Coordinates of N, CA and C in Angstrom, one line a residue:
X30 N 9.6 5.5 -5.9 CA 8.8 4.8 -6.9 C 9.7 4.6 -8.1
X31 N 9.5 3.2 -8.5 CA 10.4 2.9 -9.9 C 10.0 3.0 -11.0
X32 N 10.3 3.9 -11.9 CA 9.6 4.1 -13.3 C 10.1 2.9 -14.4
X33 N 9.4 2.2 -14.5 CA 9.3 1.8 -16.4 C 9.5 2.3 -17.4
X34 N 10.2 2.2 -18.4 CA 10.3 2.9 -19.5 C 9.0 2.5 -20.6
X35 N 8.1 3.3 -20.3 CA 7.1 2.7 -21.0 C 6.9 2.6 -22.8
X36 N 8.2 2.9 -23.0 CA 8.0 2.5 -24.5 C 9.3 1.6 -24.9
X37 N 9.8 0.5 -23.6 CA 10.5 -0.5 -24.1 C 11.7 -0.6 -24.6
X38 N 12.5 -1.4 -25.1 CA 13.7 -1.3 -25.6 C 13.7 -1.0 -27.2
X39 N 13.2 -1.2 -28.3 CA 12.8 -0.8 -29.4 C 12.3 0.6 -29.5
X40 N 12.5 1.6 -29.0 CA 12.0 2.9 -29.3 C 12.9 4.0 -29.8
X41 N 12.7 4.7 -31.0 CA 13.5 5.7 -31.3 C 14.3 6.8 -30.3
X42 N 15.0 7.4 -30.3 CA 15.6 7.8 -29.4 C 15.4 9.4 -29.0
X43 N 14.1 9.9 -30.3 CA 13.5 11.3 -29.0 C 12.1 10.5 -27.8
X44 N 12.2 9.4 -28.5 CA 11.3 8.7 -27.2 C 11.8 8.5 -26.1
X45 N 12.9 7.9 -26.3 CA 14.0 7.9 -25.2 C 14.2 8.7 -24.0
X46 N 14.8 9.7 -25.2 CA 15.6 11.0 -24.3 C 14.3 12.0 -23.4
X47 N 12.9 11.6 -24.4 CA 12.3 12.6 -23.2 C 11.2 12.0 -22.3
X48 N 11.8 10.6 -22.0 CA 11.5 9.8 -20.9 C 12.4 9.7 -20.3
X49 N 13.8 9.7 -20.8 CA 14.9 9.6 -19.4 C 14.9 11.2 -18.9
X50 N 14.2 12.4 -19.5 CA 14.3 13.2 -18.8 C 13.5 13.4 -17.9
X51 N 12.2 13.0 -18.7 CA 11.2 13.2 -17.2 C 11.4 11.9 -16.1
X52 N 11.9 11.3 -15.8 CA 12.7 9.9 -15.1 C 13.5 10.9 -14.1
X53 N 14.4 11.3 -14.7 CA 14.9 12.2 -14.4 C 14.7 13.1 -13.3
X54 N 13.5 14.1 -14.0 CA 13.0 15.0 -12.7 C 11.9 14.6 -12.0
X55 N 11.3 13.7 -12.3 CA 10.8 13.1 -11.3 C 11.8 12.7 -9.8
X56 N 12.9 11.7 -10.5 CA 13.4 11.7 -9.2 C 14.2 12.5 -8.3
X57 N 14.4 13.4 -8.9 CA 14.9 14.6 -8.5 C 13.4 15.7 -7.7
X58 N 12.5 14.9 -7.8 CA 11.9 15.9 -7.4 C 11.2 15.2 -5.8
X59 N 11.3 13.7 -6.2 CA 11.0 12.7 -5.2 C 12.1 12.8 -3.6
X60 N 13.5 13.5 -4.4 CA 14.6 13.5 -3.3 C 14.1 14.7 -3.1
X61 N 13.8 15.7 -3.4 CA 13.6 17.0 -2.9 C 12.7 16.6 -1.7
X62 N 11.5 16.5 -1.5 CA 10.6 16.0 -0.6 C 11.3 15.5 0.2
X63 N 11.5 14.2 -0.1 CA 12.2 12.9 1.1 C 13.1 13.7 1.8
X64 N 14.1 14.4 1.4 CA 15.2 15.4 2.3 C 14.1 16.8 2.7
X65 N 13.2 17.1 2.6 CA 12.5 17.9 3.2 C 11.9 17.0 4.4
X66 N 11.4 16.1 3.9 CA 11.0 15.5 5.7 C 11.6 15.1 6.2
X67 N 13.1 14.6 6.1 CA 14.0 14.2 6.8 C 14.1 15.4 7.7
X68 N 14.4 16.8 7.3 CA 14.8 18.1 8.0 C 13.5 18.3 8.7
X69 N 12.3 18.1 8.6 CA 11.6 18.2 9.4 C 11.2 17.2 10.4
X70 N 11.6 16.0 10.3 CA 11.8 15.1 10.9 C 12.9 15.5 12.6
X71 N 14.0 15.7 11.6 CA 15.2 15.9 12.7 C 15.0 16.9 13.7
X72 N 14.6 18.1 13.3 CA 13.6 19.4 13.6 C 13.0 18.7 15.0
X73 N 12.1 17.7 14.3 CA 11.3 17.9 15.2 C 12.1 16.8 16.3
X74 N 12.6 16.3 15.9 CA 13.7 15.1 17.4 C 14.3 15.7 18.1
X75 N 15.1 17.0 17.6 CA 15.5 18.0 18.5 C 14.9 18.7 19.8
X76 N 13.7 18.8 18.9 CA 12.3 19.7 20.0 C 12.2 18.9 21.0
X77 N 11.6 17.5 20.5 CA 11.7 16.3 21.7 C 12.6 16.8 22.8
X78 N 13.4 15.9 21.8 CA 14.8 16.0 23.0 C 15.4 17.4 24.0
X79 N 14.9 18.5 23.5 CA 14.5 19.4 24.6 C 13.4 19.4 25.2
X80 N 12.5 19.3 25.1 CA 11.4 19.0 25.7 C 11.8 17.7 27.2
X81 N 12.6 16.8 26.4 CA 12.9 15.8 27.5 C 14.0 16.4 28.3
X82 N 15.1 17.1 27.9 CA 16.3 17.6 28.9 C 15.3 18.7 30.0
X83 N 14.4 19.6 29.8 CA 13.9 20.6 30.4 C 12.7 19.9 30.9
X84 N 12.3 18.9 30.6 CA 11.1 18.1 31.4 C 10.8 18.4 33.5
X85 N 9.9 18.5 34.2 CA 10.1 18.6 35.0 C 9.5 17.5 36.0
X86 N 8.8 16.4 35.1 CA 8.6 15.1 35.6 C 8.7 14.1 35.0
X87 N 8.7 13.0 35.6 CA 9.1 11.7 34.6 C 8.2 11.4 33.6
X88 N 7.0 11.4 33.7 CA 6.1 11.3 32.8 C 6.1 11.9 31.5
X89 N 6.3 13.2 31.7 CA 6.6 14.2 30.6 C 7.9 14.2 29.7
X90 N 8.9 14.2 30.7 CA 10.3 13.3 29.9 C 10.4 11.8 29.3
X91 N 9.1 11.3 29.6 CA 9.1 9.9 28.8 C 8.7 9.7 27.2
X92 N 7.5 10.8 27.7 CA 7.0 11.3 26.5 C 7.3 11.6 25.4
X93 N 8.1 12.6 25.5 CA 9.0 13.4 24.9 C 10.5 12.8 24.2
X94 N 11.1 11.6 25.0 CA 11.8 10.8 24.7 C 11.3 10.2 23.6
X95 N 10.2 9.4 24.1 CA 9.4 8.3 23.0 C 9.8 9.4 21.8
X96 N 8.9 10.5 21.8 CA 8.5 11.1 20.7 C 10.1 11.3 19.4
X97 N 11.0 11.7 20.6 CA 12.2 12.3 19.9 C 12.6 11.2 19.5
X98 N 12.9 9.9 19.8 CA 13.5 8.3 19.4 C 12.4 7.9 18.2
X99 N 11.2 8.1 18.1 CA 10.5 7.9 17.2 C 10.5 8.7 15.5
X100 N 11.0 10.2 16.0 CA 11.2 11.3 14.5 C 12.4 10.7 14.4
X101 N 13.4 10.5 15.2 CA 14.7 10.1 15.2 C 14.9 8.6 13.9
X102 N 14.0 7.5 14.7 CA 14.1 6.4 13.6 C 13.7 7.1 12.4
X103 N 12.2 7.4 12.6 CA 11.5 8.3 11.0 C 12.6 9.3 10.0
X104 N 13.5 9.8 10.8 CA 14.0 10.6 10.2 C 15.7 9.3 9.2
X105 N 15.7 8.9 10.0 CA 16.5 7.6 9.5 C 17.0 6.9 8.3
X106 N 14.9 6.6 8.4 CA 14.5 5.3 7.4 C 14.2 6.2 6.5
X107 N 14.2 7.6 6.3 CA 13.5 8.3 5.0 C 15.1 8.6 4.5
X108 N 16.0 8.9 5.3 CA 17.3 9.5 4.7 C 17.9 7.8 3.9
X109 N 17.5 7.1 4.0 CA 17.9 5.3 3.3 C 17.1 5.8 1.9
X110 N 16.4 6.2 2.1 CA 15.9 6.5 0.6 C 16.4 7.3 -0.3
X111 N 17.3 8.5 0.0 CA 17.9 9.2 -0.7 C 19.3 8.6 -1.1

């Protein structure tokens, strides 16, 4: 999410400083998350992907594939964010 500086280019500068701070931890707090689901993401492609090596039919290894190629992109497109 892209913050605005909601009080413009004319603003005194404790206006400033404690909007670029909280800018700041916001986004710092937005990467915290996003790299938390990436690791749970990956986590979980792994599982897949054993789940697919140990599969005992095709069906079930298909499954499991899907699933692991799908956390795998998800895990991906969230790491583009950071």
């Amino acid at each position: 999410m892209i913050m605005e500086n909601p009080y413009g280019d004319n603003v005194n500068p404790s206006q400033h400083a404690a909007w670029e701070h909280g800018h700041t931890a916001a986004k710092a707090e937005q990467a915290e998350i996003v790299s938390g689901l990436v690791g749970y993401f990956v986590s979980e492609s792994a599982n897949y992907e054993q789940q697919y090596l140990s599969g005992t039919n095709d069906s079930a290894r298909g499954s499991a594939l899907g699933k692991c190629d799908a956390f795998t992109v998800a895990a991906t497109k969230l790491a583009e964010l950071l």
